[in-house]
């Protein structure tokens, strides 16, 4: 049984509406990235308490913290960011989730990734040490323009750090947008390190994000392989179907319908 979740802030800035729409679609989990237009790591103690109360009222749990950790340039000061990771660990504990989504640092335009490899790995090890101390698992997302944007460097990151507290989140649309065919080019090598799947799709021709199954993200092929391999984890909807990435309730439902339609076609049960 696969578990569906979603970046609920794509539904609405209002956290109550996020939860209402999510439960209306039958979701049991949400991924918390922001509420009331405030990043999850910048919420006050009172706002975090309100989130906990609202989640409980709607019977929802948190699949992951959609943090911005690692979304700074590799040549920016790391010390404040490491402190932010420590706070992310506290927020994850407060919201009772073991997963925190992270990134592997933006590179300046035209930069050679190999020049920055050692610094990236050193920083990722430091972040992972914080996670290990808190009993968390960091989920590295293959965002565009960061060190780990293509399969080879995603693999390099996770194997170089070599910790069960650093795993990979699979984002097919982001792979497509850097010219990668996700299943064809990356699945076999990355599957042993894959712990979480983000659901959005895109077209190779122009990078446009589309509902799952309508682009070149090889989503159906990946689903079949994951079922064959016995994957048992979260699939988090991240529609990005509007120009400002704020999908709204209707486009979020469109994304949910597209993905659950693929699961139904493949005969895959979900909750």
PDB file of C-alpha atoms in Angstrom:
ATOM      1  CA  UNK A   1       0.000   0.000   0.000  1.00  0.00           C
ATOM      2  CA  UNK A   2       1.543   3.298  -1.108  1.00  0.00           C
ATOM      3  CA  UNK A   3       0.853   6.447   0.895  1.00  0.00           C
ATOM      4  CA  UNK A   4      -0.093   9.700  -0.843  1.00  0.00           C
ATOM      5  CA  UNK A   5       0.876  13.100   0.510  1.00  0.00           C
ATOM      6  CA  UNK A   6       1.318  16.539  -0.985  1.00  0.00           C
ATOM      7  CA  UNK A   7       2.908  19.959  -0.663  1.00  0.00           C
ATOM      8  CA  UNK A   8      -0.190  21.429   0.892  1.00  0.00           C
ATOM      9  CA  UNK A   9       0.858  25.056   0.481  1.00  0.00           C
ATOM     10  CA  UNK A  10       0.183  24.714  -3.247  1.00  0.00           C
ATOM     11  CA  UNK A  11      -3.494  24.503  -2.312  1.00  0.00           C
ATOM     12  CA  UNK A  12      -3.703  27.756  -0.374  1.00  0.00           C
ATOM     13  CA  UNK A  13      -1.650  29.989   1.933  1.00  0.00           C
ATOM     14  CA  UNK A  14      -4.224  29.278   4.647  1.00  0.00           C
ATOM     15  CA  UNK A  15      -3.308  26.140   6.564  1.00  0.00           C
ATOM     16  CA  UNK A  16      -6.891  25.242   7.425  1.00  0.00           C
ATOM     17  CA  UNK A  17      -7.844  25.291   3.739  1.00  0.00           C
ATOM     18  CA  UNK A  18      -4.761  23.225   2.946  1.00  0.00           C
ATOM     19  CA  UNK A  19      -5.928  20.548   5.366  1.00  0.00           C
ATOM     20  CA  UNK A  20      -9.572  20.700   4.306  1.00  0.00           C
ATOM     21  CA  UNK A  21      -8.747  20.121   0.631  1.00  0.00           C
ATOM     22  CA  UNK A  22      -6.204  17.417   1.451  1.00  0.00           C
ATOM     23  CA  UNK A  23      -8.642  15.407   3.548  1.00  0.00           C
ATOM     24  CA  UNK A  24     -11.348  15.986   0.946  1.00  0.00           C
ATOM     25  CA  UNK A  25      -9.110  14.119  -1.510  1.00  0.00           C
ATOM     26  CA  UNK A  26      -8.602  11.312   0.976  1.00  0.00           C
ATOM     27  CA  UNK A  27      -5.026  12.199   1.895  1.00  0.00           C
ATOM     28  CA  UNK A  28      -3.835  11.068   5.309  1.00  0.00           C
ATOM     29  CA  UNK A  29      -0.561  13.022   5.192  1.00  0.00           C
ATOM     30  CA  UNK A  30       0.685  16.405   4.011  1.00  0.00           C
ATOM     31  CA  UNK A  31       4.140  17.824   3.403  1.00  0.00           C
ATOM     32  CA  UNK A  32       4.534  21.083   5.320  1.00  0.00           C
ATOM     33  CA  UNK A  33       6.550  23.716   3.446  1.00  0.00           C
ATOM     34  CA  UNK A  34       4.770  26.940   4.389  1.00  0.00           C
ATOM     35  CA  UNK A  35       1.627  28.238   6.044  1.00  0.00           C
ATOM     36  CA  UNK A  36       0.122  31.721   5.851  1.00  0.00           C
ATOM     37  CA  UNK A  37       2.902  32.522   3.342  1.00  0.00           C
ATOM     38  CA  UNK A  38       5.564  31.851   6.008  1.00  0.00           C
ATOM     39  CA  UNK A  39       8.238  29.220   5.482  1.00  0.00           C
ATOM     40  CA  UNK A  40       7.954  26.292   7.857  1.00  0.00           C
ATOM     41  CA  UNK A  41      11.316  27.132   9.440  1.00  0.00           C
ATOM     42  CA  UNK A  42      10.207  30.702  10.136  1.00  0.00           C
ATOM     43  CA  UNK A  43       6.945  29.899  11.895  1.00  0.00           C
ATOM     44  CA  UNK A  44       6.621  31.094  15.482  1.00  0.00           C
ATOM     45  CA  UNK A  45       6.027  28.625  18.327  1.00  0.00           C
ATOM     46  CA  UNK A  46       2.411  29.757  18.397  1.00  0.00           C
ATOM     47  CA  UNK A  47       2.002  29.170  14.675  1.00  0.00           C
ATOM     48  CA  UNK A  48       3.544  25.711  14.939  1.00  0.00           C
ATOM     49  CA  UNK A  49       1.094  24.930  17.728  1.00  0.00           C
ATOM     50  CA  UNK A  50      -1.774  26.080  15.485  1.00  0.00           C
ATOM     51  CA  UNK A  51      -0.507  23.765  12.751  1.00  0.00           C
ATOM     52  CA  UNK A  52      -0.427  20.833  15.165  1.00  0.00           C
ATOM     53  CA  UNK A  53      -3.972  21.580  16.332  1.00  0.00           C
ATOM     54  CA  UNK A  54      -5.254  21.887  12.765  1.00  0.00           C
ATOM     55  CA  UNK A  55      -3.572  18.662  11.667  1.00  0.00           C
ATOM     56  CA  UNK A  56      -5.153  16.855  14.608  1.00  0.00           C
ATOM     57  CA  UNK A  57      -8.577  18.312  13.845  1.00  0.00           C
ATOM     58  CA  UNK A  58      -8.404  16.972  10.285  1.00  0.00           C
ATOM     59  CA  UNK A  59      -6.794  13.662  11.200  1.00  0.00           C
ATOM     60  CA  UNK A  60      -3.644  14.393   9.204  1.00  0.00           C
ATOM     61  CA  UNK A  61      -0.002  13.506   9.781  1.00  0.00           C
ATOM     62  CA  UNK A  62       3.155  15.044   8.305  1.00  0.00           C
ATOM     63  CA  UNK A  63       5.087  13.018   5.744  1.00  0.00           C
ATOM     64  CA  UNK A  64       8.025  15.451   5.561  1.00  0.00           C
ATOM     65  CA  UNK A  65       9.190  18.958   6.304  1.00  0.00           C
ATOM     66  CA  UNK A  66       9.621  20.696   2.942  1.00  0.00           C
ATOM     67  CA  UNK A  67      12.564  22.737   4.170  1.00  0.00           C
ATOM     68  CA  UNK A  68      14.762  25.141   2.159  1.00  0.00           C
ATOM     69  CA  UNK A  69      17.947  23.707   3.671  1.00  0.00           C
ATOM     70  CA  UNK A  70      20.667  23.684   1.010  1.00  0.00           C
ATOM     71  CA  UNK A  71      19.007  26.381  -1.081  1.00  0.00           C
ATOM     72  CA  UNK A  72      21.859  28.839  -0.811  1.00  0.00           C
ATOM     73  CA  UNK A  73      24.845  29.295  -3.114  1.00  0.00           C
ATOM     74  CA  UNK A  74      27.813  27.095  -2.348  1.00  0.00           C
ATOM     75  CA  UNK A  75      30.020  30.154  -1.789  1.00  0.00           C
ATOM     76  CA  UNK A  76      27.669  31.676   0.822  1.00  0.00           C
ATOM     77  CA  UNK A  77      28.392  31.428   4.549  1.00  0.00           C
ATOM     78  CA  UNK A  78      27.423  27.986   5.813  1.00  0.00           C
ATOM     79  CA  UNK A  79      27.453  28.495   9.592  1.00  0.00           C
ATOM     80  CA  UNK A  80      24.055  30.251   9.825  1.00  0.00           C
ATOM     81  CA  UNK A  81      22.631  27.606   7.517  1.00  0.00           C
ATOM     82  CA  UNK A  82      23.858  24.814   9.773  1.00  0.00           C
ATOM     83  CA  UNK A  83      22.066  26.528  12.664  1.00  0.00           C
ATOM     84  CA  UNK A  84      18.952  26.581  10.480  1.00  0.00           C
ATOM     85  CA  UNK A  85      19.325  22.825  10.006  1.00  0.00           C
ATOM     86  CA  UNK A  86      19.364  22.387  13.775  1.00  0.00           C
ATOM     87  CA  UNK A  87      16.121  24.338  13.915  1.00  0.00           C
ATOM     88  CA  UNK A  88      14.688  22.182  11.121  1.00  0.00           C
ATOM     89  CA  UNK A  89      15.370  19.156  13.293  1.00  0.00           C
ATOM     90  CA  UNK A  90      13.419  20.774  16.111  1.00  0.00           C
ATOM     91  CA  UNK A  91      10.494  21.553  13.798  1.00  0.00           C
ATOM     92  CA  UNK A  92      10.469  17.988  12.476  1.00  0.00           C
ATOM     93  CA  UNK A  93      10.285  16.681  16.029  1.00  0.00           C
ATOM     94  CA  UNK A  94       7.500  19.123  16.849  1.00  0.00           C
ATOM     95  CA  UNK A  95       5.477  17.966  13.833  1.00  0.00           C
ATOM     96  CA  UNK A  96       6.311  14.299  14.440  1.00  0.00           C
ATOM     97  CA  UNK A  97       7.968  13.437  11.145  1.00  0.00           C
ATOM     98  CA  UNK A  98      11.291  11.722  10.507  1.00  0.00           C
ATOM     99  CA  UNK A  99      11.881  13.231   7.050  1.00  0.00           C
ATOM    100  CA  UNK A 100      13.310  16.635   6.107  1.00  0.00           C
ATOM    101  CA  UNK A 101      13.655  17.615   2.435  1.00  0.00           C
ATOM    102  CA  UNK A 102      16.959  19.339   1.578  1.00  0.00           C
ATOM    103  CA  UNK A 103      19.101  20.458  -1.382  1.00  0.00           C
ATOM    104  CA  UNK A 104      22.800  20.394  -2.277  1.00  0.00           C
ATOM    105  CA  UNK A 105      23.526  24.104  -2.828  1.00  0.00           C
ATOM    106  CA  UNK A 106      23.160  26.298  -5.873  1.00  0.00           C
ATOM    107  CA  UNK A 107      26.137  26.795  -8.177  1.00  0.00           C
ATOM    108  CA  UNK A 108      26.856  30.133  -9.799  1.00  0.00           C
ATOM    109  CA  UNK A 109      26.021  30.305 -13.535  1.00  0.00           C
ATOM    110  CA  UNK A 110      28.786  28.672 -15.570  1.00  0.00           C
ATOM    111  CA  UNK A 111      30.447  27.095 -12.529  1.00  0.00           C
ATOM    112  CA  UNK A 112      32.110  23.692 -12.898  1.00  0.00           C
ATOM    113  CA  UNK A 113      30.411  21.331 -10.410  1.00  0.00           C
ATOM    114  CA  UNK A 114      33.635  19.354  -9.916  1.00  0.00           C
ATOM    115  CA  UNK A 115      35.372  22.453  -8.538  1.00  0.00           C
ATOM    116  CA  UNK A 116      32.835  22.638  -5.705  1.00  0.00           C
ATOM    117  CA  UNK A 117      32.423  18.920  -5.023  1.00  0.00           C
ATOM    118  CA  UNK A 118      34.532  18.727  -1.863  1.00  0.00           C
ATOM    119  CA  UNK A 119      32.796  21.708  -0.267  1.00  0.00           C
ATOM    120  CA  UNK A 120      29.370  20.302  -1.140  1.00  0.00           C
ATOM    121  CA  UNK A 121      30.213  16.911   0.381  1.00  0.00           C
ATOM    122  CA  UNK A 122      31.644  18.509   3.523  1.00  0.00           C
ATOM    123  CA  UNK A 123      28.479  20.550   4.006  1.00  0.00           C
ATOM    124  CA  UNK A 124      26.219  17.587   3.326  1.00  0.00           C
ATOM    125  CA  UNK A 125      28.101  15.551   5.926  1.00  0.00           C
ATOM    126  CA  UNK A 126      27.599  18.320   8.469  1.00  0.00           C
ATOM    127  CA  UNK A 127      23.867  18.479   7.746  1.00  0.00           C
ATOM    128  CA  UNK A 128      23.625  14.707   7.944  1.00  0.00           C
ATOM    129  CA  UNK A 129      25.357  14.667  11.337  1.00  0.00           C
ATOM    130  CA  UNK A 130      22.634  16.954  12.680  1.00  0.00           C
ATOM    131  CA  UNK A 131      19.982  14.640  11.248  1.00  0.00           C
ATOM    132  CA  UNK A 132      21.650  11.566  12.717  1.00  0.00           C
ATOM    133  CA  UNK A 133      21.772  13.150  16.141  1.00  0.00           C
ATOM    134  CA  UNK A 134      18.050  13.867  15.939  1.00  0.00           C
ATOM    135  CA  UNK A 135      17.083  10.495  14.472  1.00  0.00           C
ATOM    136  CA  UNK A 136      15.982  12.064  11.186  1.00  0.00           C
ATOM    137  CA  UNK A 137      16.420  11.207   7.519  1.00  0.00           C
ATOM    138  CA  UNK A 138      17.353  13.963   5.077  1.00  0.00           C
ATOM    139  CA  UNK A 139      15.761  13.660   1.644  1.00  0.00           C
ATOM    140  CA  UNK A 140      17.912  15.219  -1.061  1.00  0.00           C
ATOM    141  CA  UNK A 141      15.792  16.650  -3.875  1.00  0.00           C
ATOM    142  CA  UNK A 142      17.325  16.853  -7.365  1.00  0.00           C
ATOM    143  CA  UNK A 143      16.559  20.538  -7.860  1.00  0.00           C
ATOM    144  CA  UNK A 144      17.738  22.398 -10.951  1.00  0.00           C
ATOM    145  CA  UNK A 145      21.027  24.328 -10.789  1.00  0.00           C
ATOM    146  CA  UNK A 146      22.266  22.698  -7.576  1.00  0.00           C
ATOM    147  CA  UNK A 147      25.182  20.275  -7.338  1.00  0.00           C
ATOM    148  CA  UNK A 148      22.923  17.215  -7.254  1.00  0.00           C
ATOM    149  CA  UNK A 149      20.745  18.011 -10.246  1.00  0.00           C
ATOM    150  CA  UNK A 150      21.626  14.992 -12.417  1.00  0.00           C
ATOM    151  CA  UNK A 151      21.687  11.292 -11.477  1.00  0.00           C
ATOM    152  CA  UNK A 152      25.484  10.928 -11.406  1.00  0.00           C
ATOM    153  CA  UNK A 153      25.925  13.732  -8.862  1.00  0.00           C
ATOM    154  CA  UNK A 154      22.932  12.593  -6.807  1.00  0.00           C
ATOM    155  CA  UNK A 155      24.629   9.217  -6.555  1.00  0.00           C
ATOM    156  CA  UNK A 156      27.951  10.872  -5.710  1.00  0.00           C
ATOM    157  CA  UNK A 157      26.373  12.788  -2.834  1.00  0.00           C
ATOM    158  CA  UNK A 158      24.658   9.894  -1.144  1.00  0.00           C
ATOM    159  CA  UNK A 159      27.535   7.443  -1.554  1.00  0.00           C
ATOM    160  CA  UNK A 160      30.211   9.935  -0.486  1.00  0.00           C
ATOM    161  CA  UNK A 161      28.338  10.810   2.705  1.00  0.00           C
ATOM    162  CA  UNK A 162      27.522   7.149   3.233  1.00  0.00           C
ATOM    163  CA  UNK A 163      24.880   7.501   5.943  1.00  0.00           C
ATOM    164  CA  UNK A 164      21.388   6.016   6.340  1.00  0.00           C
ATOM    165  CA  UNK A 165      20.372   9.505   7.452  1.00  0.00           C
ATOM    166  CA  UNK A 166      20.818  10.872   3.909  1.00  0.00           C
ATOM    167  CA  UNK A 167      18.564   9.412   1.237  1.00  0.00           C
ATOM    168  CA  UNK A 168      17.141  10.607  -2.059  1.00  0.00           C
ATOM    169  CA  UNK A 169      13.804  12.155  -2.998  1.00  0.00           C
ATOM    170  CA  UNK A 170      12.937  11.429  -6.653  1.00  0.00           C
ATOM    171  CA  UNK A 171      11.543  14.370  -8.615  1.00  0.00           C
ATOM    172  CA  UNK A 172      10.944  13.398 -12.258  1.00  0.00           C
ATOM    173  CA  UNK A 173      10.048  16.891 -13.476  1.00  0.00           C
ATOM    174  CA  UNK A 174      13.276  18.378 -12.142  1.00  0.00           C
ATOM    175  CA  UNK A 175      15.262  15.677 -13.933  1.00  0.00           C
ATOM    176  CA  UNK A 176      13.422  16.380 -17.176  1.00  0.00           C
ATOM    177  CA  UNK A 177      14.141  20.096 -16.855  1.00  0.00           C
ATOM    178  CA  UNK A 178      17.895  19.413 -16.890  1.00  0.00           C
ATOM    179  CA  UNK A 179      17.621  17.130 -19.927  1.00  0.00           C
ATOM    180  CA  UNK A 180      17.449  13.791 -18.111  1.00  0.00           C
ATOM    181  CA  UNK A 181      15.033  10.956 -18.869  1.00  0.00           C
ATOM    182  CA  UNK A 182      14.434   9.942 -15.253  1.00  0.00           C
ATOM    183  CA  UNK A 183      13.680   6.240 -15.466  1.00  0.00           C
ATOM    184  CA  UNK A 184      15.954   5.553 -18.438  1.00  0.00           C
ATOM    185  CA  UNK A 185      18.932   7.540 -17.186  1.00  0.00           C
ATOM    186  CA  UNK A 186      18.699   7.332 -13.412  1.00  0.00           C
ATOM    187  CA  UNK A 187      16.451   4.696 -11.914  1.00  0.00           C
ATOM    188  CA  UNK A 188      18.814   1.712 -11.844  1.00  0.00           C
ATOM    189  CA  UNK A 189      21.647   3.583 -10.146  1.00  0.00           C
ATOM    190  CA  UNK A 190      19.574   5.659  -7.726  1.00  0.00           C
ATOM    191  CA  UNK A 191      16.933   3.137  -6.674  1.00  0.00           C
ATOM    192  CA  UNK A 192      18.999   1.675  -3.777  1.00  0.00           C
ATOM    193  CA  UNK A 193      19.099   5.141  -2.214  1.00  0.00           C
ATOM    194  CA  UNK A 194      15.540   6.227  -2.972  1.00  0.00           C
ATOM    195  CA  UNK A 195      13.260   6.832   0.026  1.00  0.00           C
ATOM    196  CA  UNK A 196      10.614   9.298  -1.176  1.00  0.00           C
ATOM    197  CA  UNK A 197       8.920  10.268  -4.431  1.00  0.00           C
ATOM    198  CA  UNK A 198       7.674  13.714  -5.435  1.00  0.00           C
ATOM    199  CA  UNK A 199       5.000  13.681  -8.095  1.00  0.00           C
ATOM    200  CA  UNK A 200       5.246  16.179 -10.889  1.00  0.00           C
ATOM    201  CA  UNK A 201       5.959  15.731 -14.583  1.00  0.00           C
ATOM    202  CA  UNK A 202       7.434  17.957 -17.306  1.00  0.00           C
ATOM    203  CA  UNK A 203       8.088  18.097 -21.045  1.00  0.00           C
ATOM    204  CA  UNK A 204      11.607  17.779 -22.393  1.00  0.00           C
ATOM    205  CA  UNK A 205      10.867  20.185 -25.243  1.00  0.00           C
ATOM    206  CA  UNK A 206      10.396  23.258 -23.084  1.00  0.00           C
ATOM    207  CA  UNK A 207      10.442  22.195 -19.428  1.00  0.00           C
ATOM    208  CA  UNK A 208       6.747  22.933 -18.940  1.00  0.00           C
ATOM    209  CA  UNK A 209       5.340  21.206 -15.854  1.00  0.00           C
ATOM    210  CA  UNK A 210       2.277  19.059 -16.568  1.00  0.00           C
ATOM    211  CA  UNK A 211       0.129  16.549 -14.642  1.00  0.00           C
ATOM    212  CA  UNK A 212       1.704  13.162 -13.978  1.00  0.00           C
ATOM    213  CA  UNK A 213       1.770  10.979 -17.078  1.00  0.00           C
ATOM    214  CA  UNK A 214       1.416  13.854 -19.547  1.00  0.00           C
ATOM    215  CA  UNK A 215       5.113  14.674 -19.851  1.00  0.00           C
ATOM    216  CA  UNK A 216       8.476  13.000 -20.357  1.00  0.00           C
ATOM    217  CA  UNK A 217       9.091  12.096 -16.721  1.00  0.00           C
ATOM    218  CA  UNK A 218       8.491   8.393 -17.403  1.00  0.00           C
ATOM    219  CA  UNK A 219       6.198   8.329 -14.383  1.00  0.00           C
ATOM    220  CA  UNK A 220       4.293   5.170 -15.339  1.00  0.00           C
ATOM    221  CA  UNK A 221       7.507   3.232 -16.034  1.00  0.00           C
ATOM    222  CA  UNK A 222       8.900   4.362 -12.686  1.00  0.00           C
ATOM    223  CA  UNK A 223       5.739   3.315 -10.854  1.00  0.00           C
ATOM    224  CA  UNK A 224       5.902  -0.148 -12.387  1.00  0.00           C
ATOM    225  CA  UNK A 225       9.532  -0.519 -11.387  1.00  0.00           C
ATOM    226  CA  UNK A 226       8.901   0.699  -7.840  1.00  0.00           C
ATOM    227  CA  UNK A 227       6.049  -1.781  -7.438  1.00  0.00           C
ATOM    228  CA  UNK A 228       8.246  -4.571  -8.792  1.00  0.00           C
ATOM    229  CA  UNK A 229      11.019  -3.581  -6.377  1.00  0.00           C
ATOM    230  CA  UNK A 230       8.717  -3.534  -3.371  1.00  0.00           C
ATOM    231  CA  UNK A 231       8.923   0.198  -2.654  1.00  0.00           C
ATOM    232  CA  UNK A 232       6.840   1.138   0.369  1.00  0.00           C
ATOM    233  CA  UNK A 233       6.837   4.852   1.021  1.00  0.00           C
ATOM    234  CA  UNK A 234       5.391   8.287   0.366  1.00  0.00           C
ATOM    235  CA  UNK A 235       4.373   9.848  -2.946  1.00  0.00           C
ATOM    236  CA  UNK A 236       4.065  13.594  -2.456  1.00  0.00           C
ATOM    237  CA  UNK A 237       2.105  15.683  -4.948  1.00  0.00           C
ATOM    238  CA  UNK A 238       3.932  18.853  -5.949  1.00  0.00           C
ATOM    239  CA  UNK A 239       1.814  20.037  -8.895  1.00  0.00           C
ATOM    240  CA  UNK A 240       3.477  23.353  -9.903  1.00  0.00           C
ATOM    241  CA  UNK A 241       0.674  23.679 -12.479  1.00  0.00           C
ATOM    242  CA  UNK A 242       0.363  27.456 -12.224  1.00  0.00           C
ATOM    243  CA  UNK A 243       2.921  29.985 -13.439  1.00  0.00           C
ATOM    244  CA  UNK A 244       3.703  31.093  -9.873  1.00  0.00           C
ATOM    245  CA  UNK A 245       3.764  27.432  -8.662  1.00  0.00           C
ATOM    246  CA  UNK A 246       0.726  28.226  -6.502  1.00  0.00           C
ATOM    247  CA  UNK A 247      -1.629  25.646  -7.958  1.00  0.00           C
ATOM    248  CA  UNK A 248      -4.776  26.394  -5.952  1.00  0.00           C
ATOM    249  CA  UNK A 249      -7.399  23.833  -4.954  1.00  0.00           C
ATOM    250  CA  UNK A 250      -8.630  22.978  -8.451  1.00  0.00           C
ATOM    251  CA  UNK A 251      -5.232  22.425 -10.056  1.00  0.00           C
ATOM    252  CA  UNK A 252      -4.154  20.457  -6.984  1.00  0.00           C
ATOM    253  CA  UNK A 253      -7.181  18.218  -7.567  1.00  0.00           C
ATOM    254  CA  UNK A 254      -6.168  17.937 -11.224  1.00  0.00           C
ATOM    255  CA  UNK A 255      -2.727  16.716 -10.137  1.00  0.00           C
ATOM    256  CA  UNK A 256      -4.276  14.250  -7.677  1.00  0.00           C
ATOM    257  CA  UNK A 257      -6.663  12.909 -10.333  1.00  0.00           C
ATOM    258  CA  UNK A 258      -3.844  12.441 -12.852  1.00  0.00           C
ATOM    259  CA  UNK A 259      -1.635  10.544 -10.429  1.00  0.00           C
ATOM    260  CA  UNK A 260      -4.341   8.404  -8.866  1.00  0.00           C
ATOM    261  CA  UNK A 261      -5.565   7.663 -12.392  1.00  0.00           C
ATOM    262  CA  UNK A 262      -2.117   6.251 -13.210  1.00  0.00           C
ATOM    263  CA  UNK A 263      -2.159   4.154 -10.037  1.00  0.00           C
ATOM    264  CA  UNK A 264      -5.597   2.799 -10.871  1.00  0.00           C
ATOM    265  CA  UNK A 265      -4.532   1.963 -14.425  1.00  0.00           C
ATOM    266  CA  UNK A 266      -1.510   0.098 -13.080  1.00  0.00           C
ATOM    267  CA  UNK A 267      -3.607  -1.689 -10.451  1.00  0.00           C
ATOM    268  CA  UNK A 268      -1.611  -0.201  -7.583  1.00  0.00           C
ATOM    269  CA  UNK A 269      -3.447   0.305  -4.264  1.00  0.00           C
ATOM    270  CA  UNK A 270      -2.866   3.539  -2.376  1.00  0.00           C
ATOM    271  CA  UNK A 271      -4.025   5.341   0.732  1.00  0.00           C
TER     272      UNK A 271
END
